[in-house]
């Protein structure tokens, strides 16, 4: 079985191919052709460390992500999240390869945001506001650089100095990235990529601006305010996981029967003149999509 390092995993998952694989996988997942049971999270006794397993299967592939999450590693030279995505052939059970788990998560998460942009954005995308400066923010910068290299990406952080430092760190990317300035003009897309437990973006929803919430993946987290959520057409990447994970939607008290799967936008565009909010929570099916880039 071939084992891919973090750098090799990154190189093996170019964003154009990954977005295409996600579009196909999202459709098949919605149709029931891909099975993706709820993730399992087990705490280690007497420790803050968690063991997380996320399986997904298609007709051809058996994929499992295994992660260890160790908050006690913060401030040390050991990463907080470690793990692998293993891929096997469904017909024979043969183990084909393993990918670096955190790298797969970073790239497929930002790629599903870019699929959301492709399916849900109103008109040409020229200006994007990104709120957050962590590792997922870097992954989103790389994704936009690969698929929308002509845009201006504006960064909002906790402090102006942090935004400046983050933008300087992205100087290697072929993309115009700069800190947010006062009185910015209209944005075509707003993306939030933090672990905030306080609202970061709210106000009257704009039918011309797609809002994407990525970071609030627990019920007590929130990035996008209820005013936007309640007055927008809402899409999620995973309708099964969102009711227990999508903090923005949970705290807004959405009617879950009104929430649509992103896969539905593959064949039916969002209604005209209506604001759109896309909430990403992630699921193991997107790891399977990453494996498809290498195998199909």
Coordinates of C-alpha atoms in Angstrom, one line a residue:
X1 CA 0.0 0.0 0.0
X2 CA 1.4 3.4 -1.0
X3 CA 1.5 6.0 1.7
X4 CA 1.4 9.7 0.8
X5 CA 3.0 12.3 2.9
X6 CA 1.3 15.7 3.6
X7 CA 3.1 17.3 0.7
X8 CA 2.4 14.3 -1.6
X9 CA -1.2 14.4 -0.7
X10 CA -1.4 18.1 -1.5
X11 CA 0.1 17.5 -4.9
X12 CA -2.1 14.6 -5.6
X13 CA -5.3 16.6 -5.1
X14 CA -5.3 19.6 -7.6
X15 CA -8.3 21.7 -7.0
X16 CA -9.9 21.6 -10.5
X17 CA -10.0 17.8 -10.4
X18 CA -11.1 17.7 -6.7
X19 CA -14.1 20.1 -7.4
X20 CA -15.2 17.9 -10.3
X21 CA -14.9 14.7 -8.1
X22 CA -16.9 16.5 -5.4
X23 CA -19.7 17.4 -7.8
X24 CA -20.0 13.8 -9.0
X25 CA -19.8 12.5 -5.4
X26 CA -22.4 14.9 -4.1
X27 CA -24.9 13.8 -6.7
X28 CA -24.3 10.1 -6.0
X29 CA -24.4 10.7 -2.2
X30 CA -27.8 12.5 -2.6
X31 CA -29.1 9.6 -4.7
X32 CA -28.0 7.0 -2.1
X33 CA -25.3 5.4 -4.3
X34 CA -22.7 6.4 -1.7
X35 CA -23.1 5.4 1.9
X36 CA -21.7 7.6 4.6
X37 CA -22.7 6.7 8.2
X38 CA -22.4 9.2 11.1
X39 CA -18.8 9.8 12.3
X40 CA -17.7 8.2 15.5
X41 CA -15.9 10.2 18.1
X42 CA -14.5 8.4 21.2
X43 CA -12.8 10.3 24.1
X44 CA -9.7 8.7 25.6
X45 CA -10.4 8.0 29.4
X46 CA -8.8 10.7 31.6
X47 CA -7.6 12.8 28.6
X48 CA -8.8 15.5 26.3
X49 CA -7.7 13.4 23.3
X50 CA -10.3 12.2 20.8
X51 CA -10.3 9.3 18.3
X52 CA -12.5 10.1 15.3
X53 CA -13.4 7.6 12.5
X54 CA -15.3 8.5 9.4
X55 CA -16.1 5.7 6.9
X56 CA -17.7 6.0 3.4
X57 CA -18.3 3.5 0.7
X58 CA -19.1 3.5 -3.0
X59 CA -19.5 0.6 -5.5
X60 CA -15.8 0.7 -6.2
X61 CA -14.1 2.2 -3.1
X62 CA -14.0 1.7 0.7
X63 CA -12.7 4.8 2.4
X64 CA -12.0 5.5 6.1
X65 CA -10.6 8.6 7.7
X66 CA -8.9 7.9 11.1
X67 CA -7.9 11.0 13.1
X68 CA -6.5 11.7 16.6
X69 CA -7.4 15.1 18.0
X70 CA -5.1 16.0 20.9
X71 CA -5.7 19.5 22.4
X72 CA -2.9 18.8 24.8
X73 CA -0.4 19.2 21.9
X74 CA -1.2 22.9 21.6
X75 CA 2.0 24.8 22.2
X76 CA 4.3 21.9 21.5
X77 CA 6.0 20.7 18.3
X78 CA 3.4 18.0 17.9
X79 CA 0.3 18.7 15.7
X80 CA -3.1 18.8 17.3
X81 CA -4.7 16.8 14.6
X82 CA -3.1 13.7 13.0
X83 CA -4.4 10.8 11.0
X84 CA -4.8 9.1 7.6
X85 CA -7.4 8.5 5.0
X86 CA -7.2 4.9 3.8
X87 CA -8.6 3.7 0.5
X88 CA -9.4 0.1 -0.5
X89 CA -10.9 -1.6 -3.5
X90 CA -14.5 -2.6 -2.8
X91 CA -14.6 -5.8 -4.9
X92 CA -11.4 -7.3 -3.3
X93 CA -10.8 -5.4 -0.1
X94 CA -7.2 -4.6 -1.3
X95 CA -5.7 -1.6 0.5
X96 CA -4.6 0.8 -2.3
X97 CA -3.1 3.8 -0.5
X98 CA -3.3 6.1 2.4
X99 CA -3.4 9.9 2.3
X100 CA -2.5 12.5 5.0
X101 CA -5.8 13.0 6.9
X102 CA -5.5 16.7 7.8
X103 CA -4.3 17.6 4.3
X104 CA -7.3 15.8 2.8
X105 CA -9.6 17.7 5.2
X106 CA -8.2 21.1 4.3
X107 CA -8.4 20.6 0.6
X108 CA -11.7 18.9 0.3
X109 CA -13.3 21.5 2.6
X110 CA -12.1 24.4 0.6
X111 CA -13.0 22.6 -2.6
X112 CA -16.6 22.1 -1.5
X113 CA -16.7 25.9 -0.8
X114 CA -15.6 26.4 -4.4
X115 CA -18.2 24.0 -5.7
X116 CA -20.7 26.1 -3.8
X117 CA -19.4 29.2 -5.5
X118 CA -19.7 27.6 -8.9
X119 CA -23.3 26.5 -8.3
X120 CA -24.7 29.3 -6.1
X121 CA -22.9 32.6 -6.9
X122 CA -24.8 35.4 -8.6
X123 CA -23.0 36.3 -11.8
X124 CA -19.2 36.8 -12.2
X125 CA -17.1 36.5 -9.1
X126 CA -14.7 39.4 -8.8
X127 CA -14.5 40.3 -5.1
X128 CA -14.4 37.9 -2.2
X129 CA -14.3 38.7 1.5
X130 CA -12.8 36.0 3.7
X131 CA -13.1 36.2 7.5
X132 CA -10.4 34.2 9.3
X133 CA -6.7 33.6 9.1
X134 CA -6.1 30.0 10.2
X135 CA -5.1 26.9 8.2
X136 CA -8.5 26.6 6.5
X137 CA -8.1 30.2 5.4
X138 CA -4.8 29.3 3.7
X139 CA -6.5 26.3 2.0
X140 CA -9.3 28.6 0.7
X141 CA -6.7 31.0 -0.7
X142 CA -5.0 28.2 -2.5
X143 CA -8.4 27.0 -3.9
X144 CA -9.4 30.5 -5.1
X145 CA -5.9 31.0 -6.6
X146 CA -6.4 27.7 -8.6
X147 CA -9.9 28.4 -9.8
X148 CA -10.5 32.1 -9.7
X149 CA -7.0 33.7 -10.1
X150 CA -8.4 37.0 -11.4
X151 CA -10.4 37.9 -8.2
X152 CA -9.5 40.2 -5.4
X153 CA -9.6 38.4 -2.1
X154 CA -10.0 40.7 0.9
X155 CA -9.1 39.4 4.4
X156 CA -10.8 40.3 7.7
X157 CA -9.1 39.2 10.9
X158 CA -9.4 39.8 14.7
X159 CA -6.9 42.7 14.3
X160 CA -5.6 44.7 11.3
X161 CA -2.0 43.5 12.1
X162 CA -3.1 39.8 11.9
X163 CA -4.8 40.4 8.5
X164 CA -1.6 42.1 7.2
X165 CA 0.6 39.3 8.4
X166 CA -1.7 36.7 6.9
X167 CA -1.8 38.4 3.5
X168 CA 2.0 38.7 3.5
X169 CA 2.3 34.9 4.2
X170 CA 0.2 34.3 1.0
X171 CA 2.6 36.2 -1.3
X172 CA 3.6 32.9 -3.0
X173 CA 0.1 32.5 -4.5
X174 CA -0.9 34.0 -7.9
X175 CA -3.8 35.9 -6.4
X176 CA -4.4 39.5 -5.3
X177 CA -4.9 39.1 -1.5
X178 CA -5.1 42.2 0.8
X179 CA -6.4 43.2 4.2
X180 CA -9.9 44.7 4.5
X181 CA -10.1 48.5 4.4
X182 CA -12.8 50.7 5.8
X183 CA -15.8 51.3 3.5
X184 CA -15.2 48.4 1.2
X185 CA -17.5 48.1 -1.8
X186 CA -19.8 45.2 -2.7
X187 CA -18.5 41.6 -2.4
X188 CA -19.7 38.8 -4.6
X189 CA -18.9 36.1 -2.1
X190 CA -18.3 36.2 1.7
X191 CA -16.6 33.1 3.3
X192 CA -16.2 32.6 7.0
X193 CA -13.5 30.1 8.2
X194 CA -13.1 30.5 11.9
X195 CA -14.1 28.6 15.1
X196 CA -16.0 31.5 16.5
X197 CA -18.7 31.3 19.2
X198 CA -19.8 34.9 18.5
X199 CA -21.4 36.3 15.3
X200 CA -18.8 37.6 12.9
X201 CA -21.0 38.5 9.9
X202 CA -24.6 39.7 9.9
X203 CA -26.8 42.4 8.5
X204 CA -29.4 42.6 5.8
X205 CA -28.9 39.8 3.3
X206 CA -27.9 40.8 -0.2
X207 CA -29.3 38.8 -3.1
X208 CA -26.2 39.6 -5.1
X209 CA -23.8 38.2 -2.5
X210 CA -23.3 34.5 -1.7
X211 CA -22.5 33.8 1.9
X212 CA -20.6 30.6 2.8
X213 CA -20.2 29.5 6.4
X214 CA -17.4 26.9 6.9
X215 CA -16.0 27.1 10.4
X216 CA -19.0 26.8 12.8
X217 CA -19.0 22.9 13.0
X218 CA -20.5 22.5 16.5
X219 CA -23.9 23.6 17.9
X220 CA -22.4 26.3 20.1
X221 CA -20.3 27.8 17.3
X222 CA -21.6 30.6 15.1
X223 CA -20.1 32.9 12.5
X224 CA -23.1 34.1 10.3
X225 CA -25.9 35.8 12.1
X226 CA -29.6 34.8 12.2
X227 CA -30.7 37.8 10.1
X228 CA -28.9 36.4 7.1
X229 CA -29.7 32.7 7.7
X230 CA -33.4 33.2 8.3
X231 CA -33.9 35.4 5.2
X232 CA -31.9 33.4 2.7
X233 CA -32.4 30.2 0.7
X234 CA -30.2 27.8 2.7
X235 CA -28.1 25.0 1.2
X236 CA -25.9 22.5 3.1
X237 CA -23.3 20.1 1.9
X238 CA -24.6 17.3 4.1
X239 CA -28.3 17.3 5.1
X240 CA -27.7 14.3 7.4
X241 CA -25.0 16.0 9.5
X242 CA -26.1 19.6 9.5
X243 CA -28.9 19.3 12.1
X244 CA -26.4 18.3 14.8
X245 CA -23.3 20.2 13.6
X246 CA -24.3 23.4 11.7
X247 CA -24.1 26.0 14.5
X248 CA -25.2 28.9 12.4
X249 CA -28.4 27.1 11.4
X250 CA -29.1 25.6 14.8
X251 CA -28.9 28.9 16.6
X252 CA -31.0 30.6 13.9
X253 CA -33.7 28.0 14.5
X254 CA -34.1 27.1 10.8
X255 CA -36.9 24.9 9.6
X256 CA -34.9 21.9 8.4
X257 CA -37.5 21.0 5.8
X258 CA -36.6 24.2 4.0
X259 CA -32.9 23.4 3.9
X260 CA -31.7 22.1 0.6
X261 CA -28.7 19.9 -0.3
X262 CA -26.0 21.5 -2.4
X263 CA -26.4 18.6 -4.8
X264 CA -29.9 19.9 -5.7
X265 CA -28.2 22.9 -7.2
X266 CA -26.4 20.7 -9.7
X267 CA -29.7 20.5 -11.7
X268 CA -31.8 23.3 -10.2
X269 CA -30.3 26.8 -9.9
X270 CA -31.1 28.8 -6.8
X271 CA -34.2 31.1 -7.1
X272 CA -33.5 34.5 -8.7
X273 CA -33.6 37.6 -6.5
X274 CA -33.2 35.6 -3.3
X275 CA -30.2 35.8 -0.9
X276 CA -28.3 32.5 -0.6
X277 CA -26.4 31.0 2.4
X278 CA -24.4 27.9 2.0
X279 CA -23.3 26.0 5.1
X280 CA -20.5 23.5 4.9
X281 CA -20.1 20.9 7.7
X282 CA -18.2 18.2 5.9
X283 CA -18.6 14.4 5.8
X284 CA -16.7 11.3 4.9
X285 CA -18.2 11.2 1.4
X286 CA -15.9 14.2 0.5
X287 CA -12.9 12.1 1.6
X288 CA -14.1 9.4 -0.8
X289 CA -14.3 12.1 -3.5
X290 CA -10.6 12.9 -2.8
X291 CA -9.7 9.3 -3.2
X292 CA -11.5 9.2 -6.5
X293 CA -9.1 11.8 -7.9
X294 CA -6.3 9.3 -7.5
X295 CA -8.3 6.2 -8.7
X296 CA -10.9 7.1 -11.3

